[in-house]
Short mmCIF file of C-alpha atoms and ligand atoms in Angstrom, two decimals:
data_model
loop_
_atom_site.label_atom_id
_atom_site.label_comp_id
_atom_site.label_asym_id
_atom_site.label_seq_id
_atom_site.Cartn_x
_atom_site.Cartn_y
_atom_site.Cartn_z
CA MET Z 465 -18.53 -0.40 42.09
CA ILE Z 466 -16.85 -2.62 45.03
CA HIS Z 467 -16.45 -0.87 48.74
CA ASP Z 468 -14.98 -3.36 50.81
CA ASP Z 469 -13.65 -2.70 54.49
CA PHE Z 470 -10.41 -3.43 54.97
CA THR Z 471 -10.36 -2.38 58.52
CA GLU Z 472 -11.66 -5.67 59.25
CA LEU Z 473 -8.95 -7.65 57.32
CA THR Z 474 -7.37 -9.97 60.21
CA LEU Z 475 -2.95 -9.20 58.78
CA PRO Z 476 -0.41 -11.01 59.31
CA ALA Z 477 1.43 -10.67 63.04
CA ASN Z 478 3.07 -6.63 62.59
CA TRP Z 479 1.57 -6.31 59.33
CA ARG Z 480 -0.11 -2.33 58.66
CA LEU Z 481 -2.82 -1.65 56.06
CA GLU Z 482 -3.08 1.28 54.31
CA HIS Z 483 -6.17 2.46 52.36
CA TYR Z 484 -6.88 4.61 49.73
CA ALA Z 485 -9.84 5.33 47.15
CA HIS Z 486 -8.19 6.98 44.76
CA ILE Z 487 -3.65 6.53 44.39
CA GLY Z 488 -2.18 6.86 41.77
CA SER Z 489 -0.17 4.25 42.09
CA THR Z 490 0.50 1.20 44.79
CA ASN Z 491 3.64 0.66 44.52
CA ASP Z 492 4.71 4.44 43.97
CA LEU Z 493 3.45 5.41 46.97
CA ALA Z 494 4.82 1.87 49.31
CA LYS Z 495 8.23 2.70 47.79
CA GLN Z 496 7.99 6.39 48.59
CA ARG Z 497 7.06 4.89 52.37
CA ALA Z 498 10.17 2.90 51.89
CA ARG Z 499 12.52 5.55 50.79
CA ASP Z 500 11.05 7.54 54.55
CA GLY Z 501 12.56 4.21 56.23
CA ILE Z 502 8.48 2.65 56.78
CA PRO Z 503 9.52 -0.73 58.49
CA ASP Z 504 8.43 -4.59 56.61
CA GLY Z 505 5.26 -5.43 56.36
CA LEU Z 506 3.16 -2.72 55.18
CA VAL Z 507 0.87 -2.96 52.75
CA ILE Z 508 -0.76 -0.79 50.57
CA VAL Z 509 -4.24 -1.52 48.87
CA ALA Z 510 -6.75 1.13 47.00
CA ASP Z 511 -10.20 0.89 45.12
CA GLN Z 512 -8.61 2.87 42.33
CA GLN Z 513 -5.05 3.64 40.83
CA ILE Z 514 -4.47 6.17 38.25
CA SER Z 515 -1.24 5.85 37.21
CA GLY Z 516 -0.68 2.35 37.42
CA ARG Z 517 2.29 0.31 36.09
CA GLY Z 518 2.87 -2.38 34.58
CA ARG Z 519 5.88 -4.83 33.81
CA MET Z 520 8.39 -3.32 30.28
CA GLY Z 521 6.91 -0.16 31.65
CA ARG Z 522 4.03 -0.22 30.56
CA SER Z 523 0.34 0.66 32.02
CA TRP Z 524 -1.59 -1.05 34.29
CA GLU Z 525 -5.21 -0.36 34.68
CA MET Z 526 -8.67 -1.74 36.04
CA PRO Z 527 -11.37 0.42 36.76
CA ALA Z 528 -12.07 1.70 39.84
CA GLY Z 529 -13.78 -0.63 42.61
CA THR Z 530 -12.96 -3.49 39.92
CA GLY Z 531 -10.26 -4.85 40.91
CA LEU Z 532 -7.15 -5.23 43.92
CA PRO Z 533 -4.48 -3.70 43.11
CA VAL Z 534 -1.82 -4.74 46.39
CA SER Z 535 2.21 -3.67 46.96
CA ILE Z 536 3.66 -5.04 49.89
CA LEU Z 537 7.13 -3.53 51.59
CA LEU Z 538 8.69 -6.33 52.51
CA ARG Z 539 12.38 -5.32 54.13
CA PRO Z 540 13.96 -8.60 53.32
CA ILE Z 541 17.69 -8.25 55.15
CA TRP Z 542 18.00 -11.75 55.35
CA LEU Z 543 17.97 -13.11 51.01
CA GLN Z 544 20.44 -11.46 48.83
CA PRO Z 545 19.89 -10.00 46.25
CA ALA Z 546 20.69 -12.42 43.69
CA ASP Z 547 18.03 -14.22 44.60
CA ALA Z 548 15.16 -11.69 45.02
CA TYR Z 549 13.69 -13.75 41.69
CA LEU Z 550 12.18 -15.21 44.68
CA LEU Z 551 9.82 -12.76 45.98
CA THR Z 552 8.64 -12.61 42.75
CA MET Z 553 7.82 -16.87 42.57
CA LEU Z 554 6.73 -16.62 45.90
CA ALA Z 555 3.95 -14.11 44.89
CA ALA Z 556 2.68 -15.93 42.00
CA VAL Z 557 2.19 -19.01 43.65
CA SER Z 558 0.72 -17.24 46.99
CA LEU Z 559 -1.74 -16.23 44.36
CA CYS Z 560 -2.79 -19.41 42.94
CA LEU Z 561 -2.91 -20.56 46.78
CA ALA Z 562 -5.02 -17.56 47.19
CA THR Z 563 -7.72 -17.63 44.68
CA GLU Z 564 -7.99 -20.89 44.38
CA GLN Z 565 -9.10 -20.76 48.44
CA VAL Z 566 -11.47 -18.52 47.63
CA ALA Z 567 -13.15 -19.34 44.85
CA SER Z 568 -12.76 -22.70 43.30
CA VAL Z 569 -10.39 -21.83 40.40
CA GLN Z 570 -7.65 -24.04 39.17
CA ALA Z 571 -4.42 -21.38 38.90
CA LEU Z 572 -1.40 -22.17 35.89
CA LEU Z 573 1.39 -19.25 35.53
CA LYS Z 574 2.29 -18.27 32.52
CA TRP Z 575 5.97 -17.34 32.65
CA PRO Z 576 7.71 -15.10 34.17
CA ASN Z 577 4.46 -14.79 36.63
CA ASP Z 578 1.39 -13.59 35.24
CA LEU Z 579 -2.07 -15.28 37.05
CA LEU Z 580 -3.64 -17.79 34.05
CA LEU Z 581 -7.42 -18.87 34.92
CA ARG Z 582 -9.41 -20.33 32.11
CA ASP Z 583 -12.22 -19.23 30.81
CA SER Z 584 -16.00 -20.61 30.06
CA ASP Z 585 -14.25 -21.37 26.68
CA GLY Z 586 -11.46 -23.46 28.04
CA VAL Z 587 -8.52 -20.70 27.95
CA LEU Z 588 -6.06 -19.31 30.00
CA ARG Z 589 -6.49 -16.04 30.61
CA LYS Z 590 -4.11 -13.56 32.49
CA ALA Z 591 -6.25 -12.41 35.22
CA ALA Z 592 -3.27 -10.11 37.57
CA GLY Z 593 0.48 -9.83 37.23
CA ILE Z 594 2.94 -8.70 38.84
CA LEU Z 595 5.40 -6.34 39.56
CA THR Z 596 8.20 -5.60 42.10
CA GLU Z 597 10.21 -3.76 42.61
CA LEU Z 598 13.72 -3.24 44.41
CA GLU Z 599 16.99 -1.29 46.09
CA ALA Z 600 19.99 -2.98 46.74
CA ARG Z 601 22.32 -1.57 49.28
CA ASP Z 602 25.88 -2.65 50.34
CA GLY Z 603 25.09 -6.12 49.01
CA ALA Z 604 21.70 -6.22 50.73
CA ILE Z 605 18.26 -5.51 50.12
CA ASN Z 606 16.86 -2.14 51.65
CA TRP Z 607 13.49 -2.55 50.07
CA ALA Z 608 11.43 -4.36 48.26
CA VAL Z 609 7.69 -3.49 47.16
CA ILE Z 610 6.05 -6.43 45.48
CA GLY Z 611 3.18 -5.05 43.57
CA ILE Z 612 0.30 -6.79 42.40
CA GLY Z 613 -2.84 -6.21 40.33
CA LEU Z 614 -5.72 -8.92 40.05
CA ASN Z 615 -9.09 -8.58 37.75
CA ILE Z 616 -11.98 -9.59 40.45
CA ALA Z 617 -14.63 -8.34 39.05
CA TRP Z 618 -13.95 -7.27 36.27
CA GLN Z 619 -14.15 -8.29 32.35
CA PRO Z 620 -11.63 -6.31 30.02
CA VAL Z 621 -12.50 -4.45 26.82
CA GLY Z 622 -10.35 -2.38 24.79
CA ILE Z 623 -7.12 -3.06 22.84
CA VAL Z 624 -4.13 -1.16 26.04
CA ASP Z 625 -0.71 -0.82 24.47
CA GLY Z 626 -1.54 -2.93 21.04
CA ARG Z 627 -3.35 -5.31 22.82
CA ASP Z 628 -6.71 -7.04 23.11
CA LEU Z 629 -7.41 -7.52 26.40
CA ALA Z 630 -10.92 -9.06 25.86
CA GLN Z 631 -8.67 -12.01 23.89
CA MET Z 632 -5.85 -11.99 26.56
CA ALA Z 633 -7.46 -10.76 30.06
CA THR Z 634 -9.84 -12.06 31.80
CA SER Z 635 -11.10 -11.28 35.54
CA LEU Z 636 -11.55 -13.84 39.70
CA ALA Z 637 -15.45 -13.09 39.14
CA SER Z 638 -15.65 -13.89 35.26
CA ALA Z 639 -13.10 -17.39 35.38
CA SER Z 640 -15.07 -18.85 38.57
CA GLY Z 641 -18.57 -17.81 37.55
CA VAL Z 642 -18.96 -16.34 41.31
CA PHE Z 643 -17.76 -12.90 42.90
CA VAL Z 644 -15.66 -12.34 45.88
CA SER Z 645 -14.59 -10.29 47.55
CA ARG Z 646 -11.15 -7.99 47.22
CA ARG Z 647 -11.56 -8.44 50.81
CA ASP Z 648 -11.73 -12.37 51.09
CA VAL Z 649 -8.59 -12.26 48.37
CA LEU Z 650 -6.57 -9.87 49.95
CA ARG Z 651 -6.65 -12.39 53.80
CA ALA Z 652 -6.20 -15.30 51.53
CA LEU Z 653 -2.98 -13.45 49.41
CA LEU Z 654 -0.89 -12.26 52.65
CA GLU Z 655 -1.78 -15.25 54.68
CA ALA Z 656 -0.18 -17.02 51.98
CA LEU Z 657 2.61 -14.86 51.84
CA ALA Z 658 3.30 -14.35 55.33
CA THR Z 659 3.34 -17.92 55.70
CA GLY Z 660 5.71 -18.99 52.17
CA ILE Z 661 8.18 -15.58 53.56
CA ASP Z 662 8.84 -17.25 56.66
CA ALA Z 663 9.45 -21.07 55.09
CA LEU Z 664 12.16 -18.71 52.67
CA ARG Z 665 13.52 -16.99 55.85
CA ALA Z 666 13.95 -20.04 57.18
CA GLY Z 667 16.16 -21.72 53.88
CA ASN Z 668 13.19 -23.66 52.06
CA GLN Z 669 13.76 -22.41 49.23
CA SER Z 670 13.12 -25.33 47.15
CA ALA Z 671 9.54 -26.19 47.99
CA LEU Z 672 8.84 -22.32 46.48
CA PHE Z 673 10.83 -23.51 43.25
CA ASP Z 674 8.88 -26.74 43.02
CA SER Z 675 5.72 -24.45 43.51
CA TRP Z 676 6.15 -22.55 40.70
CA ARG Z 677 7.82 -24.19 38.03
CA ALA Z 678 4.61 -27.17 38.26
CA ARG Z 679 1.81 -24.75 37.84
CA LEU Z 680 3.89 -22.99 35.06
CA ALA Z 681 1.76 -23.76 31.90
CA THR Z 682 4.05 -22.32 29.91
CA ILE Z 683 6.93 -25.22 30.00
CA SER Z 684 6.21 -27.37 27.37
CA GLN Z 685 4.52 -25.31 24.79
CA THR Z 686 5.26 -23.53 20.89
CA VAL Z 687 6.12 -19.91 22.12
CA THR Z 688 7.15 -16.50 20.86
CA VAL Z 689 9.03 -14.75 23.54
CA ARG Z 690 9.26 -10.56 22.53
CA LEU Z 691 12.69 -9.10 23.86
CA PRO Z 692 13.33 -5.59 23.41
CA ASP Z 693 15.06 -5.62 20.18
CA ARG Z 694 14.38 -9.41 19.07
CA SER Z 695 12.16 -12.26 19.15
CA ILE Z 696 12.92 -15.60 19.96
CA SER Z 697 10.14 -18.33 18.84
CA GLY Z 698 11.16 -22.06 19.83
CA ILE Z 699 9.82 -25.02 22.36
CA ALA Z 700 9.66 -24.03 26.36
CA GLU Z 701 11.92 -26.61 27.43
CA GLY Z 702 12.32 -25.90 31.12
CA VAL Z 703 13.83 -22.75 33.32
CA THR Z 704 16.65 -23.16 34.92
CA ALA Z 705 16.97 -23.18 39.06
CA MET Z 706 16.85 -20.21 38.52
CA GLY Z 707 14.10 -19.39 37.38
CA ALA Z 708 15.27 -18.18 34.09
CA LEU Z 709 12.85 -19.42 30.83
CA GLN Z 710 15.08 -22.19 27.95
CA VAL Z 711 13.24 -22.16 25.00
CA ARG Z 712 15.18 -24.30 21.86
CA ASP Z 713 14.34 -22.79 18.52
CA ALA Z 714 14.53 -24.38 15.67
CA GLN Z 715 17.80 -24.70 14.14
CA GLY Z 716 18.35 -26.77 18.08
CA LEU Z 717 19.68 -23.40 20.12
CA LEU Z 718 18.97 -23.41 23.38
CA HIS Z 719 18.28 -19.67 24.37
CA ILE Z 720 18.32 -18.23 28.03
CA ILE Z 721 15.73 -15.69 28.70
CA THR Z 722 15.65 -13.58 32.07
CA ALA Z 723 13.24 -11.17 30.58
CA GLY Z 724 10.39 -11.07 28.11
CA ASP Z 725 6.86 -11.25 26.96
CA VAL Z 726 5.44 -14.69 26.31
CA GLU Z 727 2.94 -15.27 23.77
CA ALA Z 728 2.12 -18.87 22.87
C1 LIG M 136 2.11 -7.21 34.94
O1 LIG M 136 2.43 -6.09 33.99
O2 LIG M 136 2.27 -7.95 34.53
C2 LIG M 136 2.63 -6.33 36.34
C3 LIG M 136 1.27 -5.56 36.60
C4 LIG M 136 1.29 -4.94 37.95
C5 LIG M 136 0.28 -3.58 38.33
C6 LIG M 136 0.39 -3.56 40.43
S1 LIG M 136 -1.28 -2.86 40.08
C7 LIG M 136 -0.74 -3.26 42.39
C8 LIG M 136 1.28 -2.59 41.38
N1 LIG M 136 1.40 -1.20 41.86
C9 LIG M 136 0.98 -0.35 40.27
O3 LIG M 136 1.64 0.53 39.83
N2 LIG M 136 1.82 -1.69 39.74
C10 LIG M 136 1.01 -2.89 40.81
#
């Protein structure tokens, strides 16, 4: 297990960090802190999550100390609830910048926001996922929790939720061949997030959208999108201005997909 000293971490101005050896879910604790009125900029990081949660109601598992489960509590009162998707886009682009900076890999994204890294066999596999949760009140975002789970030194194996992890998942160490400390990745990630938040706050949304779209490996692929009640297959032609995926099926029909799981 890796024991990083997060006390040495330089945080963006006014941000605070709580580090736990064991936790249920960093997102759950961050949401609790949000409801308790804790201000913007709280970072919660753990060595091990007992009940980490993923998108679409799935669980999120990483062996103790081999990954970076982290949640960031923000109070982006400057953002309209309808634009909250920008927070997850920002987290995804920040993850790409941070992993590229610390491990010299090329980072791409699988729609909507999975971090993809290329293993030595040439296959792109998922190395991180993002779960953003928020509360909007009176037409404004009261709080948002950005939860990120990054595999750092874990070679995923086993079947989880019916999916073979060895085939679909990887880690930063596996894809880059170098070992990086969780502290270095977290520092780079928080720096990228804070810089991106300043840019968003200043109204510069288009630069973020452009970098997110440029990293989407999903575009132009033949995909099957699993929705709760059905699947849609076709060519991923592009994304809308709000980040929805545009898939054209064999009948020529264009589907606009706002949430789902993509298989290439
Ligand atoms: C996904 O399904 O791809 C999203 C996974 C998000 C996992 C992270 S780990 C830190 C934070 N706490 C949680 O319980 N989930 C997120």
